[in-house]
Amino acid sequence: MNATTRSPQPPLTRSVEDYLKSVFHLTSQGGFATTSDIAEMLSVAPPSVSGMMKRLSETGLIEHVPYRGVQLTPQGRRAALQMIRRHRILESYLTSKLGYDWGDVHVEAEQLEHAVSEKLIGRMADALGEPRYDPHGAPIPTAAGEIEEAELVRLAETKVGSSVVLQEVGDENTERLHYLAEQGLTPGVHLAVIDRQPFNGPTIVRLGDGTTRVVGQELALLLLCRPVDGE
Amino acid sequence: MNATTRSPQPPLTRSVEDYLKSVFHLTSQGGFATTSDIAEMLSVAPPSVSGMMKRLSETGLIEHVPYRGVQLTPQGRRAALQMIRRHRILESYLTSKLGYDWGDVHVEAEQLEHAVSEKLIGRMADALGEPRYDPHGAPIPTAAGEIEEAELVRLAETKVGSSVVLQEVGDENTERLHYLAEQGLTPGVHLAVIDRQPFNGPTIVRLGDGTTRVVGQELALLLLCRPVDGE
DNA sequence: ACAGGCTGTTAGGCTAGCCTAAGTCTCAAA
DNA sequence: TTTGAGACTTAGGCTAGCCTAACAGCCTGT
Ligand SMILES: [Mn+2]
Ligand SMILES: [Mn+2]
Ligand SMILES: [Mn+2]
Ligand SMILES: [Mn+2]
């Protein structure tokens, strides 16, 4: 019986929950999450992160290699995925059932995710028909803690001439989401990549209705797409 | 420009919000809320209350008369009513829209009330048609901070032979609420008070369907009724 | 009028989480 | 191989919110 298996864990605090989510997101492509990346993502000073990492590794939620970074333990990953499920179910529910704009749900969910019970998340998921994606196209982990891992490519890195489906967009920036919605660049839309300007220039795409959009590189890096076969 | 009008208040913490609600409930019949009553209601030690009362009176949310008790200032009352509105709208929403049992909503709302935005409460209230009472019959303050103050009488103190309508029941105890629901003792039900046993004995009532219920004094003190005219 | 019991407050201490300032480590460039 | 910039940690300090132990005020019964 060591520390990681010692019986009933006290409930995680709001802060701890947010740290775990950050580490999950920062390590989703593999590797370590660094102190400064976590600090920036959570808007805290780096020493605050060092301190929290120390505590979290003592409770067995992360693995900390000093001066290298951190990774989630299986236990930490479970907790992170539960939070992400909560967040995305909440976003979906607010959008579908309470008329929220997809640009506004993130901020609200960021608070609510720490206050809702598993039961409530279950009821919401049920009312929605167990959605698989949130309003921004991000996959929703199952109650069992499984999450779909798709191989997506940024629009900025697609081959000119190829066809893709816009799958997922970042949900943190309200104005960006409003702009994307205006442009018709929402998850599920079919895009033909017709050109890309050199020197980190914009990508030009054609939508299903024949209209085109000029998507700057900064934005095009944040639009995750699924390539369409046979093109 | 004094302390109470000094510009943008920092948002209230979870603890502060719960203390304000307690003071509101404990002073709803007038008078002061005492340190020990607050301590018991919030399950904290009396010195914790003393400390918090000091801080809250410094920020102008309560008036503290040492060794006497506390009362809400207008500002504290506004904040308390806002929390009570949130709590009761949440209870109503969970019950009406997500299939929650009326015995379970209180615990969930107690957490959520600190995490929901005014906007979300507004959407929920809207989806419900601006309800005036929560599932336990308690009046819901308006967004403007008005609350209905009805003159209710405990069932235990009604006149034998009189007729009443059950208006409101306490929402804190899950088992009690389950029992009341089983007995058909829910807000809105019409009761004829047909007898009361002496020595703090039970009250016997007849429901609309002709069946009778024997309600022990402890319970009968918690059932708030509105007398029906002309009886 | 006052003693004792109860209630309330003060004193002092703890943890979680944050901060800034001051080291320490790493790694790449010279 | 050395060295310095930048990243990271350690040291020390702060607030909120809780606790227990000790002290103070209040009031009721005598
Ligand atoms: Mn959050
Ligand atoms: Mn999202
Ligand atoms: Mn609460
Ligand atoms: Mn209620």
Coordinates of C-alpha atoms (C1' of nucleotides) and ligand atoms in Angstrom, one line a residue:
Chain A
M1 CA 0.0 0.0 0.0
N2 CA 1.9 3.0 -1.2
A3 CA 0.9 6.7 -1.5
T4 CA -0.7 6.3 -4.9
T5 CA -3.1 3.6 -3.8
R6 CA -3.9 5.0 -0.4
S7 CA -7.6 4.9 0.0
P8 CA -10.2 7.7 -0.2
Q9 CA -8.6 10.7 -1.9
P10 CA -9.9 14.1 -0.8
P11 CA -11.8 15.8 -3.6
L12 CA -9.6 17.8 -6.0
T13 CA -9.6 21.5 -5.6
R14 CA -10.6 23.9 -8.4
S15 CA -6.9 24.8 -8.9
V16 CA -5.7 21.2 -9.0
E17 CA -8.4 20.4 -11.6
D18 CA -7.3 23.2 -13.8
Y19 CA -3.6 22.3 -13.5
L20 CA -4.4 18.7 -14.5
K21 CA -6.4 19.9 -17.6
S22 CA -3.5 22.1 -18.6
V23 CA -1.0 19.3 -18.3
F24 CA -3.3 17.0 -20.3
H25 CA -3.6 19.6 -23.1
L26 CA 0.1 20.4 -23.2
T27 CA 1.1 16.7 -23.4
S28 CA -1.5 15.6 -25.9
Q29 CA 1.1 15.4 -28.6
G30 CA 3.4 13.4 -26.3
G31 CA 6.4 14.7 -24.3
F32 CA 6.5 16.8 -21.2
A33 CA 4.5 19.9 -20.2
T34 CA 6.9 22.6 -19.1
T35 CA 6.6 24.9 -16.1
S36 CA 6.4 28.0 -18.2
D37 CA 3.8 26.6 -20.6
I38 CA 1.6 25.6 -17.7
A39 CA 2.2 29.0 -16.1
E40 CA 1.2 30.8 -19.2
M41 CA -1.9 28.7 -19.8
L42 CA -3.1 29.3 -16.3
S43 CA -2.0 32.9 -16.0
V44 CA 0.1 32.2 -12.9
A45 CA 3.8 32.8 -12.1
P46 CA 6.2 30.0 -12.8
P47 CA 7.1 29.4 -9.1
S48 CA 3.4 28.8 -8.5
V49 CA 3.6 26.0 -11.0
S50 CA 6.7 24.5 -9.5
G51 CA 5.0 24.4 -6.1
M52 CA 1.9 22.8 -7.4
M53 CA 3.8 20.3 -9.4
K54 CA 5.6 19.3 -6.2
R55 CA 2.3 18.7 -4.5
L56 CA 0.7 16.9 -7.4
S57 CA 3.6 14.5 -7.8
E58 CA 3.4 13.8 -4.1
T59 CA -0.3 12.8 -4.4
G60 CA 0.5 10.7 -7.5
L61 CA -1.3 12.7 -10.1
I62 CA 1.7 13.7 -12.1
E63 CA 5.3 12.5 -12.7
H64 CA 7.7 15.4 -12.3
V65 CA 11.2 15.3 -13.8
P66 CA 12.9 18.4 -12.3
Y67 CA 14.0 20.9 -14.9
R68 CA 12.4 18.8 -17.5
G69 CA 8.7 18.9 -17.1
V70 CA 5.7 16.9 -16.1
Q71 CA 3.4 14.2 -17.4
L72 CA 0.2 12.8 -16.0
T73 CA 0.1 9.5 -14.2
P74 CA -2.8 7.2 -15.2
Q75 CA -4.6 8.5 -12.2
G76 CA -4.0 12.1 -13.2
R77 CA -5.1 11.3 -16.7
R78 CA -8.3 9.9 -15.5
A79 CA -9.0 13.0 -13.5
A80 CA -8.1 15.3 -16.4
L81 CA -10.3 13.4 -18.8
Q82 CA -13.2 13.6 -16.4
M83 CA -12.8 17.4 -16.2
I84 CA -12.6 17.6 -20.0
R85 CA -15.7 15.5 -20.3
R86 CA -17.5 17.9 -17.9
H87 CA -16.3 20.9 -19.7
R88 CA -17.4 19.7 -23.1
I89 CA -20.7 18.3 -22.0
L90 CA -21.4 21.6 -20.4
E91 CA -20.5 23.5 -23.5
S92 CA -22.7 21.3 -25.5
Y93 CA -25.6 21.6 -23.1
L94 CA -25.4 25.4 -22.9
T95 CA -25.3 25.7 -26.6
S96 CA -28.1 23.2 -27.4
K97 CA -30.5 23.7 -24.6
L98 CA -30.0 27.2 -23.3
G99 CA -29.3 29.1 -26.5
Y100 CA -25.7 30.0 -25.8
D101 CA -23.5 31.3 -28.5
W102 CA -20.5 29.0 -29.2
G103 CA -18.2 31.9 -28.4
D104 CA -19.5 32.3 -24.9
V105 CA -19.7 28.8 -23.6
H106 CA -16.1 28.3 -22.8
V107 CA -15.9 30.9 -20.1
E108 CA -19.0 29.6 -18.4
A109 CA -18.0 26.0 -18.6
E110 CA -14.6 26.8 -17.2
Q111 CA -16.3 27.7 -13.9
L112 CA -19.1 25.2 -13.9
E113 CA -16.8 22.2 -14.6
H114 CA -15.6 22.5 -11.0
A115 CA -19.1 22.6 -9.4
V116 CA -21.2 20.0 -11.3
S117 CA -21.6 16.5 -10.0
E118 CA -21.1 13.4 -12.1
K119 CA -24.8 12.9 -11.9
L120 CA -25.6 16.2 -13.4
I121 CA -23.2 15.7 -16.2
G122 CA -24.8 12.3 -16.8
R123 CA -28.3 13.9 -17.0
M124 CA -27.1 16.6 -19.4
A125 CA -25.3 14.1 -21.6
D126 CA -28.5 12.0 -21.6
A127 CA -30.7 15.0 -22.5
L128 CA -28.3 15.6 -25.4
G129 CA -28.2 12.0 -26.6
E130 CA -24.6 11.4 -25.5
P131 CA -22.9 13.8 -27.9
R132 CA -19.5 12.8 -29.2
Y133 CA -18.2 16.3 -30.0
D134 CA -18.6 19.6 -28.3
P135 CA -19.7 22.8 -30.2
H136 CA -16.1 23.4 -31.3
G137 CA -15.7 19.9 -32.7
A138 CA -13.6 18.6 -29.8
P139 CA -14.2 15.0 -28.9
I140 CA -16.0 14.4 -25.6
P141 CA -14.5 11.7 -23.4
T142 CA -16.9 8.9 -22.4
A143 CA -17.9 8.5 -18.8
A144 CA -15.5 5.6 -18.8
G145 CA -12.6 7.9 -19.6
E146 CA -12.1 7.0 -23.3
I147 CA -11.3 9.8 -25.7
E148 CA -11.2 9.7 -29.5
E149 CA -7.8 10.5 -30.9
A150 CA -8.1 11.6 -34.5
E151 CA -5.1 12.5 -36.7
L152 CA -6.0 16.0 -37.7
V153 CA -4.0 18.4 -39.7
R154 CA -3.9 22.1 -39.4
L155 CA -5.5 24.0 -42.3
A156 CA -2.2 25.9 -42.7
E157 CA -0.4 22.6 -43.4
T158 CA -2.8 21.0 -45.8
K159 CA -1.8 20.3 -49.4
V160 CA -3.0 22.8 -51.9
G161 CA -5.4 21.0 -54.2
S162 CA -6.6 18.7 -51.4
S163 CA -10.0 18.5 -49.9
V164 CA -10.6 18.5 -46.1
V165 CA -13.4 18.7 -43.6
L166 CA -13.0 21.3 -40.9
Q167 CA -13.2 19.2 -37.7
E168 CA -12.2 21.3 -34.7
V169 CA -11.5 24.8 -33.7
G170 CA -10.0 26.3 -30.5
D171 CA -12.7 27.4 -28.0
E172 CA -10.9 29.9 -25.8
N173 CA -11.3 33.0 -27.9
T174 CA -14.8 34.5 -28.1
E175 CA -14.0 37.0 -30.9
R176 CA -12.2 34.4 -33.0
L177 CA -15.2 32.1 -32.7
H178 CA -17.6 34.9 -33.7
Y179 CA -15.4 35.6 -36.7
L180 CA -15.2 32.0 -37.8
A181 CA -19.0 31.6 -37.5
E182 CA -19.4 34.7 -39.7
Q183 CA -17.1 33.2 -42.2
G184 CA -19.0 29.9 -42.2
L185 CA -15.9 28.1 -40.9
T186 CA -17.6 25.8 -38.4
P187 CA -16.9 22.1 -37.7
G188 CA -18.2 19.8 -40.4
V189 CA -17.8 22.2 -43.3
H190 CA -16.2 20.9 -46.4
L191 CA -13.2 22.9 -47.7
A192 CA -11.3 22.7 -50.9
V193 CA -7.8 24.1 -50.5
I194 CA -7.2 26.1 -53.6
D195 CA -4.1 28.1 -52.9
R196 CA -1.7 29.2 -50.3
Q197 CA 0.4 32.4 -50.4
P198 CA 4.2 32.0 -49.7
F199 CA 6.0 33.4 -46.7
N200 CA 3.5 32.2 -44.2
G201 CA 0.7 33.7 -46.2
P202 CA -3.0 32.9 -46.0
T203 CA -4.6 29.7 -47.2
I204 CA -7.4 30.1 -49.7
V205 CA -10.3 27.7 -49.5
R206 CA -13.5 27.1 -51.3
L207 CA -16.6 26.3 -49.3
G208 CA -19.4 24.0 -50.4
D209 CA -21.5 26.9 -51.7
G210 CA -18.7 27.9 -54.1
T211 CA -17.6 31.0 -52.2
T212 CA -14.0 31.3 -51.1
R213 CA -12.3 32.4 -47.9
V214 CA -8.8 33.8 -47.4
V215 CA -7.6 32.4 -44.1
G216 CA -4.6 34.0 -42.5
Q217 CA -1.8 31.8 -41.3
E218 CA -2.4 32.5 -37.6
L219 CA -6.0 31.3 -37.9
A220 CA -5.2 28.5 -40.3
L221 CA -2.9 27.0 -37.7
L222 CA -5.8 26.7 -35.3
L223 CA -8.3 25.1 -37.7
L224 CA -7.9 21.3 -37.4
C225 CA -9.0 19.4 -40.4
R226 CA -9.6 15.8 -41.5
P227 CA -8.3 15.0 -45.0
V228 CA -10.9 13.7 -47.4
D229 CA -9.8 10.4 -49.0
G230 CA -9.1 10.2 -52.7
E231 CA -8.1 13.7 -53.3
Chain B
M1 CA -16.8 58.3 -1.0
N2 CA -16.7 55.8 1.9
A3 CA -15.9 52.2 2.1
T4 CA -19.3 50.9 1.1
T5 CA -19.4 52.9 -2.1
R6 CA -15.8 52.4 -3.1
S7 CA -15.7 51.2 -6.6
P8 CA -15.4 47.8 -8.1
Q9 CA -15.8 45.2 -5.4
P10 CA -13.8 42.0 -6.0
P11 CA -16.1 39.1 -6.6
L12 CA -17.4 37.4 -3.4
T13 CA -15.8 34.1 -2.5
R14 CA -17.7 30.9 -2.1
S15 CA -17.4 31.1 1.6
V16 CA -18.6 34.7 1.8
E17 CA -21.6 33.8 -0.3
D18 CA -22.6 31.0 2.0
Y19 CA -22.1 33.2 5.1
L20 CA -24.3 35.9 3.7
K21 CA -27.1 33.4 2.8
S22 CA -26.9 32.0 6.4
V23 CA -27.2 35.5 7.9
F24 CA -30.2 36.2 5.6
H25 CA -32.0 33.0 6.6
L26 CA -31.3 33.5 10.3
T27 CA -32.5 37.1 10.3
S28 CA -35.6 36.6 8.1
Q29 CA -37.8 36.8 11.2
G30 CA -36.0 40.0 12.3
G31 CA -33.3 40.4 14.9
F32 CA -29.7 39.4 14.9
A33 CA -28.0 36.3 13.6
T34 CA -25.8 34.9 16.4
T35 CA -22.3 33.5 16.0
S36 CA -23.2 30.1 17.1
D37 CA -26.2 29.8 14.9
I38 CA -24.2 30.7 11.9
A39 CA -21.4 28.3 13.0
E40 CA -23.9 25.5 13.2
M41 CA -25.6 26.3 9.9
L42 CA -22.3 26.3 8.1
S43 CA -20.6 23.5 10.1
V44 CA -17.7 25.6 11.1
A45 CA -16.3 26.5 14.6
P46 CA -17.5 29.7 16.2
P47 CA -14.2 31.5 16.0
S48 CA -14.3 31.0 12.2
V49 CA -17.5 32.9 12.3
S50 CA -16.2 35.7 14.4
G51 CA -13.3 36.1 12.0
M52 CA -15.5 36.2 9.0
M53 CA -17.9 38.6 10.6
K54 CA -15.1 40.9 11.2
R55 CA -14.1 40.9 7.6
L56 CA -17.6 41.1 6.3
S57 CA -18.3 44.2 8.4
E58 CA -15.1 45.8 7.2
T59 CA -16.3 45.3 3.6
G60 CA -19.7 46.7 4.5
L61 CA -21.8 43.5 3.9
I62 CA -22.9 43.1 7.5
E63 CA -23.4 45.1 10.6
H64 CA -21.7 43.5 13.6
V65 CA -22.6 44.3 17.1
P66 CA -20.0 42.5 19.2
Y67 CA -21.4 39.9 21.6
R68 CA -24.9 40.5 20.1
G69 CA -24.9 39.3 16.5
V70 CA -25.0 40.5 13.0
Q71 CA -27.4 41.8 10.4
L72 CA -27.1 42.3 6.7
T73 CA -26.5 45.8 5.3
P74 CA -28.5 46.7 2.2
Q75 CA -25.5 45.7 0.2
G76 CA -25.2 42.4 2.0
R77 CA -28.9 41.8 1.6
R78 CA -28.7 42.3 -2.2
A79 CA -25.9 39.8 -2.4
A80 CA -27.7 37.3 -0.3
L81 CA -30.9 37.6 -2.3
Q82 CA -28.9 37.1 -5.5
M83 CA -27.5 33.9 -4.1
I84 CA -30.9 32.7 -3.0
R85 CA -32.3 33.5 -6.4
R86 CA -29.5 31.4 -8.0
H87 CA -30.1 28.6 -5.6
R88 CA -33.8 28.4 -6.2
I89 CA -33.7 28.9 -10.0
L90 CA -31.1 26.1 -10.1
E91 CA -33.3 23.8 -8.0
S92 CA -36.3 24.6 -10.2
Y93 CA -34.3 24.0 -13.4
L94 CA -32.8 20.7 -12.3
T95 CA -36.2 19.5 -11.2
S96 CA -38.1 20.6 -14.3
K97 CA -35.6 20.1 -17.0
L98 CA -33.2 17.4 -15.9
G99 CA -35.5 15.0 -14.1
Y100 CA -34.0 15.6 -10.6
D101 CA -35.9 14.4 -7.6
W102 CA -36.9 17.3 -5.3
G103 CA -34.9 15.7 -2.5
D104 CA -31.7 15.8 -4.4
V105 CA -31.6 19.3 -5.9
H106 CA -30.5 21.2 -2.8
V107 CA -27.1 19.6 -2.5
E108 CA -26.4 20.1 -6.2
A109 CA -27.6 23.8 -6.1
E110 CA -25.5 24.5 -3.0
Q111 CA -22.4 24.0 -5.2
L112 CA -23.7 25.4 -8.5
E113 CA -24.9 28.6 -7.0
H114 CA -21.3 29.8 -6.6
A115 CA -20.3 28.9 -10.2
V116 CA -23.2 30.1 -12.4
S117 CA -23.2 33.5 -14.1
E118 CA -26.1 35.9 -13.9
K119 CA -26.5 35.2 -17.6
L120 CA -27.0 31.5 -17.1
I121 CA -29.5 32.0 -14.3
G122 CA -31.4 34.3 -16.6
R123 CA -31.5 31.7 -19.4
M124 CA -32.7 29.1 -17.0
A125 CA -35.3 31.3 -15.5
D126 CA -36.4 32.1 -19.0
A127 CA -36.6 28.5 -20.1
L128 CA -38.8 27.9 -17.0
G129 CA -41.0 30.9 -17.6
E130 CA -39.7 32.9 -14.7
P131 CA -40.9 30.7 -11.9
R132 CA -42.0 32.3 -8.7
Y133 CA -41.5 29.4 -6.4
D134 CA -38.8 26.7 -6.2
P135 CA -39.7 23.0 -6.0
H136 CA -40.0 23.2 -2.2
G137 CA -42.4 26.1 -2.4
A138 CA -39.9 28.8 -1.4
P139 CA -40.4 32.1 -3.2
I140 CA -37.7 33.0 -5.8
P141 CA -36.3 36.5 -5.6
T142 CA -36.6 38.5 -8.8
A143 CA -33.6 39.5 -10.7
A144 CA -34.1 43.0 -9.3
G145 CA -33.8 41.6 -5.7
E146 CA -37.4 41.5 -4.6
I147 CA -38.7 38.6 -2.6
E148 CA -42.2 37.7 -1.6
E149 CA -42.8 37.7 2.1
A150 CA -45.8 35.6 2.9
E151 CA -47.3 35.2 6.4
L152 CA -47.1 31.4 6.8
V153 CA -48.1 29.4 9.8
R154 CA -46.5 26.1 10.7
L155 CA -48.8 23.1 10.4
A156 CA -48.1 22.3 14.0
E157 CA -49.6 25.7 15.0
T158 CA -52.7 25.6 12.9
K159 CA -56.2 25.6 14.5
V160 CA -57.9 22.3 14.6
G161 CA -60.9 22.5 12.3
S162 CA -59.2 25.0 10.0
S163 CA -58.2 24.5 6.4
V164 CA -54.8 25.3 5.0
V165 CA -52.8 25.0 1.9
L166 CA -49.3 23.5 2.3
Q167 CA -47.1 26.2 0.9
E168 CA -43.4 25.5 1.7
V169 CA -41.2 22.8 3.1
G170 CA -37.5 22.9 4.1
D171 CA -35.2 21.7 1.3
E172 CA -32.1 20.6 3.2
N173 CA -33.0 17.0 4.1
T174 CA -33.3 14.5 1.3
E175 CA -34.9 11.7 3.3
R176 CA -37.5 14.1 4.8
L177 CA -38.4 15.3 1.3
H178 CA -38.7 11.7 0.1
Y179 CA -41.0 10.9 3.0
L180 CA -43.2 13.9 2.4
A181 CA -43.5 13.1 -1.3
E182 CA -44.6 9.6 -0.4
Q183 CA -47.2 11.0 2.0
G184 CA -48.5 13.4 -0.7
L185 CA -47.4 16.4 1.4
T186 CA -46.2 18.6 -1.3
P187 CA -46.6 22.4 -1.8
G188 CA -50.0 23.3 -3.0
V189 CA -51.9 20.4 -1.4
H190 CA -55.0 21.3 0.5
L191 CA -55.2 20.2 4.1
A192 CA -58.1 20.0 6.6
V193 CA -56.7 20.0 10.1
I194 CA -58.9 17.5 11.9
D195 CA -57.1 16.9 15.1
R196 CA -54.0 17.4 17.2
Q197 CA -52.8 15.2 20.0
P198 CA -51.8 16.9 23.3
F199 CA -48.3 17.1 24.7
N200 CA -46.7 18.0 21.4
G201 CA -48.4 15.2 19.7
P202 CA -49.0 14.8 16.0
T203 CA -51.4 16.8 13.9
I204 CA -53.9 14.9 11.9
V205 CA -54.9 16.2 8.5
R206 CA -57.2 15.2 5.7
L207 CA -56.1 15.5 2.1
G208 CA -58.2 16.4 -0.8
D209 CA -58.7 12.7 -1.7
G210 CA -60.2 12.0 1.7
T211 CA -57.3 10.1 3.1
T212 CA -55.7 11.3 6.4
R213 CA -52.1 11.7 7.5
V214 CA -50.7 11.7 11.0
V215 CA -47.9 14.3 11.1
G216 CA -45.6 14.3 14.0
Q217 CA -44.8 17.5 15.7
E218 CA -41.2 17.7 14.5
L219 CA -42.3 17.5 10.9
A220 CA -45.4 19.6 11.5
L221 CA -43.2 22.5 12.6
L222 CA -41.4 22.4 9.3
L223 CA -44.5 22.5 7.1
L224 CA -45.4 26.1 6.3
C225 CA -49.0 26.7 5.5
R226 CA -51.3 29.4 4.2
P227 CA -54.6 29.6 6.0
V228 CA -57.6 29.3 3.7
D229 CA -60.1 32.1 4.2
G230 CA -63.6 31.5 5.6
E231 CA -62.8 28.5 7.6
Chain C
dA1 C1' -24.9 42.4 43.8
dC2 C1' -22.5 38.9 42.0
dA3 C1' -21.0 34.0 40.6
dG4 C1' -21.0 30.8 37.2
dG5 C1' -22.2 29.1 32.9
dC6 C1' -22.7 30.1 28.3
dT7 C1' -21.6 32.6 24.4
dG8 C1' -18.4 35.2 21.9
dT9 C1' -13.8 36.9 20.8
dT10 C1' -8.8 36.8 20.7
dA11 C1' -4.5 34.5 20.1
dG12 C1' -1.9 31.5 17.6
dG13 C1' -1.3 28.0 14.2
dC14 C1' -2.3 25.4 9.9
dT15 C1' -2.9 24.5 4.6
dA16 C1' -3.8 25.9 -0.1
dG17 C1' -2.5 29.0 -3.5
dC18 C1' -0.6 32.7 -5.0
dC19 C1' 3.4 36.2 -5.4
dT20 C1' 8.5 38.3 -5.9
dA21 C1' 13.4 37.8 -5.4
dA22 C1' 17.2 35.0 -5.4
dG23 C1' 19.6 31.1 -6.5
dT24 C1' 20.4 26.8 -9.7
dC25 C1' 20.4 24.1 -13.7
dT26 C1' 20.7 23.3 -18.8
dC27 C1' 22.1 23.8 -23.2
dA28 C1' 23.7 25.9 -27.1
dA29 C1' 26.9 29.2 -28.9
dA30 C1' 31.5 30.6 -28.9
Chain D
dT1 C1' 35.3 23.5 -22.9
dT2 C1' 33.6 27.3 -21.1
dT3 C1' 30.0 30.5 -20.4
dG4 C1' 25.8 33.1 -20.3
dA5 C1' 20.8 33.4 -21.3
dG6 C1' 16.8 31.5 -20.2
dA7 C1' 14.1 28.1 -17.7
dC8 C1' 13.3 26.2 -13.4
dT9 C1' 13.4 25.8 -8.4
dT10 C1' 13.9 27.5 -3.7
dA11 C1' 13.2 30.9 -0.2
dG12 C1' 10.3 33.8 2.0
dG13 C1' 6.0 36.2 2.4
dC14 C1' 1.0 37.2 1.8
dT15 C1' -4.3 36.3 2.2
dA16 C1' -8.4 33.5 2.8
dG17 C1' -10.3 30.3 5.6
dC18 C1' -10.3 27.0 8.8
dC19 C1' -8.9 25.0 13.5
dT20 C1' -8.1 24.7 19.0
dA21 C1' -7.0 26.8 23.4
dA22 C1' -7.4 30.6 26.2
dC23 C1' -9.6 34.7 27.6
dA24 C1' -13.7 38.1 28.0
dG25 C1' -18.4 39.6 28.3
dC26 C1' -23.2 38.8 29.3
dC27 C1' -27.0 37.5 32.0
dT28 C1' -29.6 34.7 35.0
dG29 C1' -30.3 32.8 39.5
dT30 C1' -29.5 33.4 43.9
Ligands
MN1 MN -11.8 25.6 -14.9
MN2 MN -15.0 23.4 -26.5
MN3 MN -23.4 27.1 -1.3
MN4 MN -35.4 25.0 -2.1

